[in-house]
PDB file of C-alpha atoms in Angstrom:
ATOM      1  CA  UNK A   4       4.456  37.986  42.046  1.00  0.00           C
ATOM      2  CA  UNK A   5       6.587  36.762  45.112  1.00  0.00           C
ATOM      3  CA  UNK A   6      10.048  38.461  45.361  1.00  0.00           C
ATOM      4  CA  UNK A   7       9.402  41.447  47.240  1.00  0.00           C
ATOM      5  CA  UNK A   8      11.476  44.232  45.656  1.00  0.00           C
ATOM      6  CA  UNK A   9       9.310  43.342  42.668  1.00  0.00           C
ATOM      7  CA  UNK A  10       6.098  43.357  44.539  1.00  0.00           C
ATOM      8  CA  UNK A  11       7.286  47.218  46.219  1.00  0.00           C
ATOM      9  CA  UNK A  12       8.093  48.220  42.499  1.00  0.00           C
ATOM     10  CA  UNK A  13       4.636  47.426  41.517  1.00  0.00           C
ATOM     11  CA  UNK A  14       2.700  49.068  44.101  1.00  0.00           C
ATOM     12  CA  UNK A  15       4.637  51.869  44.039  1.00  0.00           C
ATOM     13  CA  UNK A  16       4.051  52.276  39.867  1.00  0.00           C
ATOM     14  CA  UNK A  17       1.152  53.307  38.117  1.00  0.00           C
ATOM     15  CA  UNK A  18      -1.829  50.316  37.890  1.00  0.00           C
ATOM     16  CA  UNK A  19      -2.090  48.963  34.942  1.00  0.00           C
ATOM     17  CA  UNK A  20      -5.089  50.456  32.889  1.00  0.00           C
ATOM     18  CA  UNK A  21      -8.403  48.142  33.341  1.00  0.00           C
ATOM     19  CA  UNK A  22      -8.281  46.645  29.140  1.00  0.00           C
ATOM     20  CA  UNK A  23      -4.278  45.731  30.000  1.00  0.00           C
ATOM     21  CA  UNK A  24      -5.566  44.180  33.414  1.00  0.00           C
ATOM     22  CA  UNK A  25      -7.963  42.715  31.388  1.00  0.00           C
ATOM     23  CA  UNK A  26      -5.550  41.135  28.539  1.00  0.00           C
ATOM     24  CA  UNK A  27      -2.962  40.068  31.977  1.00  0.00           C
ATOM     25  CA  UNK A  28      -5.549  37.988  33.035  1.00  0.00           C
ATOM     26  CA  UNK A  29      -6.521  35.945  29.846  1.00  0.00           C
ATOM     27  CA  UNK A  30      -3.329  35.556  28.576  1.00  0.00           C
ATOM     28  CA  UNK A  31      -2.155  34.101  31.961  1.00  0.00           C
ATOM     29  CA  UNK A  32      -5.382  31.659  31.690  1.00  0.00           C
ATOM     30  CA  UNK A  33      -5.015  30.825  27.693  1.00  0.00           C
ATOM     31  CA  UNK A  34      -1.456  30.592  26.458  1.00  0.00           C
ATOM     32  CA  UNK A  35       1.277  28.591  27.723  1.00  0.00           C
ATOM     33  CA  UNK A  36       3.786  30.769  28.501  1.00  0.00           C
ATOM     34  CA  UNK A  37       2.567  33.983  29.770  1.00  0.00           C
ATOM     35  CA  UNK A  38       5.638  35.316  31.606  1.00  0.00           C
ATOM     36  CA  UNK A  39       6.445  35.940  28.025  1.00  0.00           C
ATOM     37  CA  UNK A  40       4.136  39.220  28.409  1.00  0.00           C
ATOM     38  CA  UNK A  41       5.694  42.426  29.362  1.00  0.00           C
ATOM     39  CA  UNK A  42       3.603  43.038  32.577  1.00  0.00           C
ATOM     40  CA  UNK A  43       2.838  45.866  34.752  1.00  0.00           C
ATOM     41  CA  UNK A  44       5.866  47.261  35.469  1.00  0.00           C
ATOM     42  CA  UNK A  45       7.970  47.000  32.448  1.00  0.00           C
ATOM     43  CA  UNK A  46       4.496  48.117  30.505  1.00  0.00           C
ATOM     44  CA  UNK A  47       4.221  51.069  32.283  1.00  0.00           C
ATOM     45  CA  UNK A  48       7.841  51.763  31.821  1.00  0.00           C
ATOM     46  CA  UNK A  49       7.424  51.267  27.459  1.00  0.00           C
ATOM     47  CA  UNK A  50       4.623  53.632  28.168  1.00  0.00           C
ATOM     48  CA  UNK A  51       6.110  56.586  29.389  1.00  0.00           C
ATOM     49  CA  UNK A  52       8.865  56.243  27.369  1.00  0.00           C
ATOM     50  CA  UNK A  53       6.312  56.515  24.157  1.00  0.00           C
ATOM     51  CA  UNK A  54       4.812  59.400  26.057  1.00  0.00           C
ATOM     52  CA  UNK A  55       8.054  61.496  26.566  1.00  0.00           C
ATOM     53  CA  UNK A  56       9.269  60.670  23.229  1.00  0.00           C
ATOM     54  CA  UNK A  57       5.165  60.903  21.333  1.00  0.00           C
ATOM     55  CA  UNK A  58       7.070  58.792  18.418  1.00  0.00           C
ATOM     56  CA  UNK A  59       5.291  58.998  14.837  1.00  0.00           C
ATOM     57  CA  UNK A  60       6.551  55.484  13.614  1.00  0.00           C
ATOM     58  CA  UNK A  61       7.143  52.758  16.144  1.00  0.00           C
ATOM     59  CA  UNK A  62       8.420  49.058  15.200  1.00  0.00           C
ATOM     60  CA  UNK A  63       7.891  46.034  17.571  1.00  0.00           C
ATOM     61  CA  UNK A  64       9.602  42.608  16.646  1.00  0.00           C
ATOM     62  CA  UNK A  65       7.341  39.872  18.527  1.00  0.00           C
ATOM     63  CA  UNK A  66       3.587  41.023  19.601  1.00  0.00           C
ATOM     64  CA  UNK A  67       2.623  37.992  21.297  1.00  0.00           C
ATOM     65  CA  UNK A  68      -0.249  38.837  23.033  1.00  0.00           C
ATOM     66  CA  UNK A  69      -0.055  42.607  22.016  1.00  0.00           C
ATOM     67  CA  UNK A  70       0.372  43.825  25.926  1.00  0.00           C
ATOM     68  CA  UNK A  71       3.658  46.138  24.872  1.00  0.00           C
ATOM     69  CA  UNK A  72       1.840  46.846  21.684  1.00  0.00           C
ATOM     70  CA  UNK A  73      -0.745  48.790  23.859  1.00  0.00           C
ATOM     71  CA  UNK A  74       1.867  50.365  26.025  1.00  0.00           C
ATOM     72  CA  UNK A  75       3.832  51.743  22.952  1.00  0.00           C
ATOM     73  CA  UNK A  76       0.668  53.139  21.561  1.00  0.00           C
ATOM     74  CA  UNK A  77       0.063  55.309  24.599  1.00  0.00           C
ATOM     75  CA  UNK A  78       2.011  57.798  23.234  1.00  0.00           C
ATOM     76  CA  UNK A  79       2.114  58.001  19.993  1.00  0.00           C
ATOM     77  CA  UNK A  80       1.692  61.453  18.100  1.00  0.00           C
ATOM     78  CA  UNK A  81      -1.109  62.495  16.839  1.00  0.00           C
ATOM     79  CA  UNK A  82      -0.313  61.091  12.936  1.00  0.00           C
ATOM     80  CA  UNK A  83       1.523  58.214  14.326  1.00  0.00           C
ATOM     81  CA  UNK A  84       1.253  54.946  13.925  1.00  0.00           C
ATOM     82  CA  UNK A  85       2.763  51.344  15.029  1.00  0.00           C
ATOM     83  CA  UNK A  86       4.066  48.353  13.027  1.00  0.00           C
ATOM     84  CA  UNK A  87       4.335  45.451  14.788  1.00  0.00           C
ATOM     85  CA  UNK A  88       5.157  41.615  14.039  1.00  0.00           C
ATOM     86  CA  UNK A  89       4.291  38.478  14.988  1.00  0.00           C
ATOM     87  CA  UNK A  90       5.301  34.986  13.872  1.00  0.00           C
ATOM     88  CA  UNK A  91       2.100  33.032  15.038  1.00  0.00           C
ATOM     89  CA  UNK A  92      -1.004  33.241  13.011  1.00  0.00           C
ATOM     90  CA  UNK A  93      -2.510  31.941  15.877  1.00  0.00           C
ATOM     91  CA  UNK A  94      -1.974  35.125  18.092  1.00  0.00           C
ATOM     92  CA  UNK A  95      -3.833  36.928  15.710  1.00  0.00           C
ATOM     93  CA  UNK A  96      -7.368  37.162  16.336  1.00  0.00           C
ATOM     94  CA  UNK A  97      -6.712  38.325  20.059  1.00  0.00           C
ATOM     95  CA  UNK A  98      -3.637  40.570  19.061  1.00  0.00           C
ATOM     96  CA  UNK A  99      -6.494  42.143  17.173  1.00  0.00           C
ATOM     97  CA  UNK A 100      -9.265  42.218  19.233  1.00  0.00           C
ATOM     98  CA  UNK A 101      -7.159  44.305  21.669  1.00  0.00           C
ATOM     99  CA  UNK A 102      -6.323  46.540  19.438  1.00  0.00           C
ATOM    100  CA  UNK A 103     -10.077  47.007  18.627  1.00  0.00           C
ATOM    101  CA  UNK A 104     -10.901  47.435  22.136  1.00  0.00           C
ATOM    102  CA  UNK A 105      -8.118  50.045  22.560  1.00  0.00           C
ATOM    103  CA  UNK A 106      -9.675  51.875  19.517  1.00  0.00           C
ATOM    104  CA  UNK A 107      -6.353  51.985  18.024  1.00  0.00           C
ATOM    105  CA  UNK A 108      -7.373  49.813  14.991  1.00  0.00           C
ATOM    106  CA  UNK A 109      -6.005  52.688  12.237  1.00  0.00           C
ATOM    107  CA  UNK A 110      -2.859  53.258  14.103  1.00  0.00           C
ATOM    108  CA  UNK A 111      -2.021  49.586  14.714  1.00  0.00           C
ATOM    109  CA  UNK A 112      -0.288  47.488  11.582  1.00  0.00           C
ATOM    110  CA  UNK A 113       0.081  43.655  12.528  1.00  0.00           C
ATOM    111  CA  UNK A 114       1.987  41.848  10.113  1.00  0.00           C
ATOM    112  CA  UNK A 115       1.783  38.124  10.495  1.00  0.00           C
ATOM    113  CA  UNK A 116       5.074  36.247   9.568  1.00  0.00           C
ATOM    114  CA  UNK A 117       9.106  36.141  10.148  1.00  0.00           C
ATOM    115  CA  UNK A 118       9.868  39.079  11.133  1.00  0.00           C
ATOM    116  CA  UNK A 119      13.430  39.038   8.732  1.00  0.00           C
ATOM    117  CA  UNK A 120      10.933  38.103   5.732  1.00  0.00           C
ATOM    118  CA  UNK A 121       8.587  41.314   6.710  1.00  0.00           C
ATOM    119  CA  UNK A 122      11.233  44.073   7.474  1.00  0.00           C
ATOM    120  CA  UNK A 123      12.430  44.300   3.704  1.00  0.00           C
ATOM    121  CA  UNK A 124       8.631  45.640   3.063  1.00  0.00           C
ATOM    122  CA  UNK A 125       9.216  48.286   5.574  1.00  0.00           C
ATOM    123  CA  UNK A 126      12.194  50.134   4.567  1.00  0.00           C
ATOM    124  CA  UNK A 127      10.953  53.008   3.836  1.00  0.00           C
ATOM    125  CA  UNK A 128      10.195  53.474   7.447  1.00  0.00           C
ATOM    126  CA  UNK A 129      12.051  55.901   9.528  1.00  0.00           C
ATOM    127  CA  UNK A 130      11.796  54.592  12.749  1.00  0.00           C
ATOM    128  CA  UNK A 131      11.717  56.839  16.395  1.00  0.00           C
ATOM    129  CA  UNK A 132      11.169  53.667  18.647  1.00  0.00           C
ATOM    130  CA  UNK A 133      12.014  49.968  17.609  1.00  0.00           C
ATOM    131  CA  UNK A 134      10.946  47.271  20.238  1.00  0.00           C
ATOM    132  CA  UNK A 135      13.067  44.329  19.944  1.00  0.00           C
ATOM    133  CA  UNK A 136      11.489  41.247  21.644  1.00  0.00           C
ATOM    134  CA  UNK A 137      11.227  38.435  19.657  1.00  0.00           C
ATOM    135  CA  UNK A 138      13.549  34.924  19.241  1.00  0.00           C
ATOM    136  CA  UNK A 139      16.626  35.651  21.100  1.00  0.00           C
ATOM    137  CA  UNK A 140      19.274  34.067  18.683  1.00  0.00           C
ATOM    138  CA  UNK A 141      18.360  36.547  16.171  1.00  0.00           C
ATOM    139  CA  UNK A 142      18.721  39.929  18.363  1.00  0.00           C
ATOM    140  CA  UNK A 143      21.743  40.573  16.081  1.00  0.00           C
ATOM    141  CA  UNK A 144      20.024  39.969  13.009  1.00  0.00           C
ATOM    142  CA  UNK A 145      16.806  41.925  13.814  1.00  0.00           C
ATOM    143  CA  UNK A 146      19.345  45.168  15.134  1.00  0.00           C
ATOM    144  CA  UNK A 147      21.373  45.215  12.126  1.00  0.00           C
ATOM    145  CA  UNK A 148      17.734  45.313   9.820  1.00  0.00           C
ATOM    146  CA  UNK A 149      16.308  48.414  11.607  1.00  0.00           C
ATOM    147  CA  UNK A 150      19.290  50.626  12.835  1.00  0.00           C
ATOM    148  CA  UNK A 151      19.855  52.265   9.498  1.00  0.00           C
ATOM    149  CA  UNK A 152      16.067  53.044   9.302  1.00  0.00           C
ATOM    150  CA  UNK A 153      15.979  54.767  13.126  1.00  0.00           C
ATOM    151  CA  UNK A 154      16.370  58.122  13.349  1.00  0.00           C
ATOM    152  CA  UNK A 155      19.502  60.274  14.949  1.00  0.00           C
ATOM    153  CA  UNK A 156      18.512  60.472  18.472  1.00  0.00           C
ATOM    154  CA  UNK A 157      16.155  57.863  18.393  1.00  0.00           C
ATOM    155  CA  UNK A 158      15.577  54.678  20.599  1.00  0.00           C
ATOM    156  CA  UNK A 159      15.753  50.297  20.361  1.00  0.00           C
ATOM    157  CA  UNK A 160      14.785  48.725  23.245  1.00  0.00           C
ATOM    158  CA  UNK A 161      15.933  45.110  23.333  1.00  0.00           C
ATOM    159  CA  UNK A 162      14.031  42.493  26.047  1.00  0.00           C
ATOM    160  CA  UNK A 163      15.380  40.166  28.102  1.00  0.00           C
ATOM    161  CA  UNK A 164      18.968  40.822  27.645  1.00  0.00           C
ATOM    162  CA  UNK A 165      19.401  39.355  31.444  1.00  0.00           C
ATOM    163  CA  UNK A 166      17.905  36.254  30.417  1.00  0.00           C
ATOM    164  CA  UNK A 167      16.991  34.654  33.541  1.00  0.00           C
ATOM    165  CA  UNK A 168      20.787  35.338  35.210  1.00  0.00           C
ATOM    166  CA  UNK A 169      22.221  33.211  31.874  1.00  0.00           C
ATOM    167  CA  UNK A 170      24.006  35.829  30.606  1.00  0.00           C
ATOM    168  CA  UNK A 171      26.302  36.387  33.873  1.00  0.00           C
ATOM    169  CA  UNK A 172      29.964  35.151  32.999  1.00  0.00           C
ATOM    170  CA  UNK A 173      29.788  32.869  36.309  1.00  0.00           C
ATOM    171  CA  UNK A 174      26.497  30.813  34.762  1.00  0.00           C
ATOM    172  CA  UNK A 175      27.425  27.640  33.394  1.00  0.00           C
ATOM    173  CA  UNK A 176      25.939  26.583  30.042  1.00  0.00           C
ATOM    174  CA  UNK A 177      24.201  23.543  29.423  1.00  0.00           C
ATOM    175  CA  UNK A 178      24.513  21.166  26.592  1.00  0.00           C
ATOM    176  CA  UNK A 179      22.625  22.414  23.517  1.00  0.00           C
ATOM    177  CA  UNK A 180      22.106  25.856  24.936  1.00  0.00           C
ATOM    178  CA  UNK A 181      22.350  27.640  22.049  1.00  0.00           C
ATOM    179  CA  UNK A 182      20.515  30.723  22.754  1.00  0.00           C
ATOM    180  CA  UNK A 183      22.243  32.032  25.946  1.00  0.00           C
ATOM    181  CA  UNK A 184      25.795  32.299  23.630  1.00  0.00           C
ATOM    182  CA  UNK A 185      23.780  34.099  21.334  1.00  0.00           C
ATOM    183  CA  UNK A 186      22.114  36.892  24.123  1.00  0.00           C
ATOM    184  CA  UNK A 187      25.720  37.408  25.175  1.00  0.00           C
ATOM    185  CA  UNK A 188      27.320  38.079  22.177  1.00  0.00           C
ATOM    186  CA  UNK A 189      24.568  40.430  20.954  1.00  0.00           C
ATOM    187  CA  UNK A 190      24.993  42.644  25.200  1.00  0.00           C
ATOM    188  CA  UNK A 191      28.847  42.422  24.486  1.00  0.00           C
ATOM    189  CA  UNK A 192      28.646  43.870  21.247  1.00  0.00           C
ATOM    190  CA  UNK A 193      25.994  46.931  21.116  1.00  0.00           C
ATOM    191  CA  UNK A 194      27.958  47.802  24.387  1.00  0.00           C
ATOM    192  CA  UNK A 195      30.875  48.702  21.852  1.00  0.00           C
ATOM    193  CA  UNK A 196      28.704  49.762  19.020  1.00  0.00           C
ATOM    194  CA  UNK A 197      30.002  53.217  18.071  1.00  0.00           C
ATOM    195  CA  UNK A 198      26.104  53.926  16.566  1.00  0.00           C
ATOM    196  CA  UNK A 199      24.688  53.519  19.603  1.00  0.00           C
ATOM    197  CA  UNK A 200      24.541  54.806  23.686  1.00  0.00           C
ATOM    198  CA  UNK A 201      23.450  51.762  25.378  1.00  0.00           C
ATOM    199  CA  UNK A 202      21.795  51.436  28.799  1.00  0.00           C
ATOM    200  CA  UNK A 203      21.411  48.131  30.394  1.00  0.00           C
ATOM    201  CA  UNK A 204      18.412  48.216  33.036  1.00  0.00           C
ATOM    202  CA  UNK A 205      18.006  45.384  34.721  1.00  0.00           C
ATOM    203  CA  UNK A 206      14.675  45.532  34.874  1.00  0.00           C
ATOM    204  CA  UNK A 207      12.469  42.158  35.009  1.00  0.00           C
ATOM    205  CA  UNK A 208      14.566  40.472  32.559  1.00  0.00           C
ATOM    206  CA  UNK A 209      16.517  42.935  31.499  1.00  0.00           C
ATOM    207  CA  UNK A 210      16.326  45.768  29.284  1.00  0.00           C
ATOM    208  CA  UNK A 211      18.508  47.187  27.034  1.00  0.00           C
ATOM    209  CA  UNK A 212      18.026  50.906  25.679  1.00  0.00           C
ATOM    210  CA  UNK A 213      20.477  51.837  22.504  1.00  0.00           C
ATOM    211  CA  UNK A 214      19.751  55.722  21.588  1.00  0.00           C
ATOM    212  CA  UNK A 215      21.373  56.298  18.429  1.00  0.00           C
ATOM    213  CA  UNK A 216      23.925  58.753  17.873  1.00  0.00           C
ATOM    214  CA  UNK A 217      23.673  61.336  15.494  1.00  0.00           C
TER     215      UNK A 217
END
């Protein structure tokens, strides 16, 4: 961490709990991309908004190494549970054994596949917090399979919506840069969605909060 607003942010949020520290550190030293991972300060954000909102049924679209996964689980209710989905069998086995070491192995659902070919098996899910952080080019596709299923007054949060500065009108796109068009339509459109009240935070990436209307 080098830019110093984002340094100041950090030590002035809470630490991340020791198993998250702990799940940081290896997936930083075993996978290939681990900026991919929410992190400490968007982490502890997804956690407090599970705690003010104690959610019985929470969806995330793309676990990767299950770091939000724990931070969405924080606050849960006390019959609640989270269904998440990844698209690599080969997160799996540590996806799982974090969710083991968090003790949260009955309130946890991992579903291994595409996440379009899993969400027809949930729809009889009512959903109070969707987590939308998957493939980019499908943000469209993935918010138009869940928002019938969230409840009035509940909450999507959709990840890097800033992606990397791309999305800025001023950023010129390269050849074959298909997902960038894609990112933009999906901000430009929610931002006019009459279901929704979106909030764009740009936090790390960028966040985008759609609460939906009754």
């Amino acid at each position: 961490m080098t830019d110093p607003l984002d340094l100041y942010a950090a030590l002035h949020t809470a630490p991340e709990p020791p198993l998250l520290a702990q799940l940081t550190r290896e997936t930083h030293l075993q996978t290939l991309m681990p900026r991919m991972s929410s992190g400490h300060v968007q982490g502890r954000f997804l956690s407090m908004l599970s705690h003010l909102m104690q959610p019985r049924r929470v969806l995330e679209i793309g676990t990767f190494c299950g770091y939000a996964t724990l931070c969405l689980s924080e606050g849960l209710a006390a019959d609640g549970q989270l269904h998440t989905i990844e698209i690599d069998p080969e997160k799996e086995s540590r996806i799982r054994r974090y969710v083991a070491a968090a003790g949260l192995t009955e309130r946890v659902q991992l579903h291994i596949g595409a996440a379009l070919d899993v969400l027809p098996g949930l729809v009889d899910e009512v959903w109070d917090l969707v987590f939308i952080d998957a493939d980019k080019r499908n943000n469209d596709a993935y918010f138009e399979a869940v928002i019938e299923q969230v409840r009035p007054g509940g909450l999507l949060i959709v990840d890097n919506v800033l992606w990397s500065g791309k999305v800025l009108p001023e950023h010129t796109l390269k050849t074959g840069d298909k997902d960038t068009p894609l990112v933009r339509a999906f901000n430009d459109k929610v931002a006019q969605d009459a279901r929704v009240e979106p909030v764009f935070l740009p936090l790390r990436d960028g966040l985008l909060l759609l609460r939906k209307k009754q």
